[in-house]
mmCIF file of C-alpha atoms in Angstrom:
data_model
loop_
_atom_site.group_PDB
_atom_site.id
_atom_site.type_symbol
_atom_site.label_atom_id
_atom_site.label_comp_id
_atom_site.label_asym_id
_atom_site.label_seq_id
_atom_site.Cartn_x
_atom_site.Cartn_y
_atom_site.Cartn_z
ATOM 1 C CA MET A 29 15.364 12.848 107.278
ATOM 2 C CA ARG A 30 16.552 16.138 106.516
ATOM 3 C CA LEU A 31 19.320 16.158 108.935
ATOM 4 C CA ALA A 32 20.339 12.650 107.824
ATOM 5 C CA LEU A 33 20.731 14.214 104.447
ATOM 6 C CA THR A 34 22.528 17.402 105.816
ATOM 7 C CA HIS A 35 24.260 15.158 108.054
ATOM 8 C CA SER A 36 25.482 12.113 105.427
ATOM 9 C CA LEU A 37 26.154 15.832 102.071
ATOM 10 C CA ALA A 38 28.590 17.502 105.209
ATOM 11 C CA LEU A 39 31.128 13.949 106.021
ATOM 12 C CA ARG A 40 31.862 14.338 102.274
ATOM 13 C CA ASP A 41 34.087 15.840 99.990
ATOM 14 C CA PRO A 42 33.159 19.003 99.646
ATOM 15 C CA THR A 43 33.707 19.115 95.565
ATOM 16 C CA GLU A 44 31.991 15.440 95.176
ATOM 17 C CA SER A 45 29.065 17.621 97.259
ATOM 18 C CA ALA A 46 28.992 20.201 94.713
ATOM 19 C CA GLU A 47 29.328 17.831 92.301
ATOM 20 C CA SER A 48 26.079 15.664 93.311
ATOM 21 C CA LEU A 49 23.654 18.607 94.404
ATOM 22 C CA ARG A 50 24.839 20.312 90.754
ATOM 23 C CA THR A 51 23.891 16.914 89.002
ATOM 24 C CA ALA A 52 20.972 16.778 91.027
ATOM 25 C CA LEU A 53 19.749 20.375 89.967
ATOM 26 C CA THR A 54 20.630 19.609 86.557
ATOM 27 C CA SER A 55 18.166 16.610 86.109
ATOM 28 C CA ARG A 56 15.487 18.872 88.264
ATOM 29 C CA VAL A 57 15.824 21.494 85.458
ATOM 30 C CA ARG A 58 15.959 19.050 82.556
ATOM 31 C CA SER A 59 12.515 16.928 84.045
ATOM 32 C CA GLU A 60 10.664 20.955 84.895
ATOM 33 C CA GLN A 61 12.064 21.890 80.993
ATOM 34 C CA ALA A 62 10.067 18.857 79.593
ATOM 35 C CA LYS A 63 7.102 19.427 81.617
ATOM 36 C CA GLY A 64 6.605 22.371 80.331
ATOM 37 C CA MET A 65 7.484 21.303 76.580
ATOM 38 C CA LEU A 66 3.927 18.369 77.378
ATOM 39 C CA ALA A 67 1.908 21.326 79.081
ATOM 40 C CA ALA A 68 2.468 23.437 75.994
ATOM 41 C CA HIS A 69 2.035 21.170 73.555
ATOM 42 C CA TRP A 70 -0.371 19.193 75.085
ATOM 43 C CA ASP A 71 -2.516 22.818 76.617
ATOM 44 C CA VAL A 72 -2.700 21.323 80.161
ATOM 45 C CA HIS A 73 -1.473 22.272 83.441
ATOM 46 C CA PRO A 74 1.975 21.437 84.052
ATOM 47 C CA ASP A 75 1.493 19.311 86.903
ATOM 48 C CA VAL A 76 -0.811 17.086 84.433
ATOM 49 C CA ALA A 77 1.729 16.363 82.112
ATOM 50 C CA PHE A 78 4.226 15.467 84.328
ATOM 51 C CA GLN A 79 1.897 11.970 85.287
ATOM 52 C CA PRO A 80 2.463 10.917 81.797
ATOM 53 C CA LEU A 81 6.472 11.687 82.020
ATOM 54 C CA ARG A 82 6.456 9.486 85.043
ATOM 55 C CA ALA A 83 4.059 6.710 83.542
ATOM 56 C CA TYR A 84 6.590 6.314 80.230
ATOM 57 C CA ALA A 85 9.303 6.641 82.482
ATOM 58 C CA ARG A 86 8.163 3.752 84.749
ATOM 59 C CA SER A 87 7.083 1.623 82.284
ATOM 60 C CA ARG A 88 10.140 1.630 80.204
ATOM 61 C CA GLN A 89 12.173 1.119 83.723
ATOM 62 C CA ARG A 90 13.799 4.361 82.539
ATOM 63 C CA LYS A 91 15.445 7.478 84.960
ATOM 64 C CA LEU A 92 13.040 10.419 84.880
ATOM 65 C CA TYR A 93 15.802 12.265 84.105
ATOM 66 C CA GLU A 94 16.893 10.367 81.094
ATOM 67 C CA VAL A 95 13.187 10.608 79.346
ATOM 68 C CA ALA A 96 13.053 14.061 80.051
ATOM 69 C CA HIS A 97 16.568 14.691 78.620
ATOM 70 C CA ASP A 98 15.259 12.851 75.351
ATOM 71 C CA ILE A 99 11.631 15.305 75.709
ATOM 72 C CA VAL A 100 13.959 18.843 75.289
ATOM 73 C CA GLU A 101 16.265 17.242 73.017
ATOM 74 C CA ARG A 102 13.716 16.641 71.128
ATOM 75 C CA ARG A 103 14.604 12.609 70.944
ATOM 76 C CA LEU A 104 10.808 11.131 72.455
ATOM 77 C CA ASP A 105 7.718 12.070 71.142
ATOM 78 C CA LEU A 106 6.124 11.590 74.546
ATOM 79 C CA PRO A 107 2.321 9.901 73.001
ATOM 80 C CA ARG A 108 -0.367 11.340 75.148
ATOM 81 C CA ASN A 109 -2.270 8.917 77.134
#
């Protein structure tokens, strides 16, 4: 699988590949920030905080990074399950 992804990226325009990787990294960073904020707010381990984050996104058919962005920007106060 990793080889296929690497090969796929190699066939793309380098600028497009760099932008895709940048977007993926930004999304990952934002998700980690949201997880950390929830963990601190709820006084739980970050892995525990991730579960309600993921469940919330899934139940509302939203992308995880979108929900994470709203949490980090304080537009969403996620209830603890």
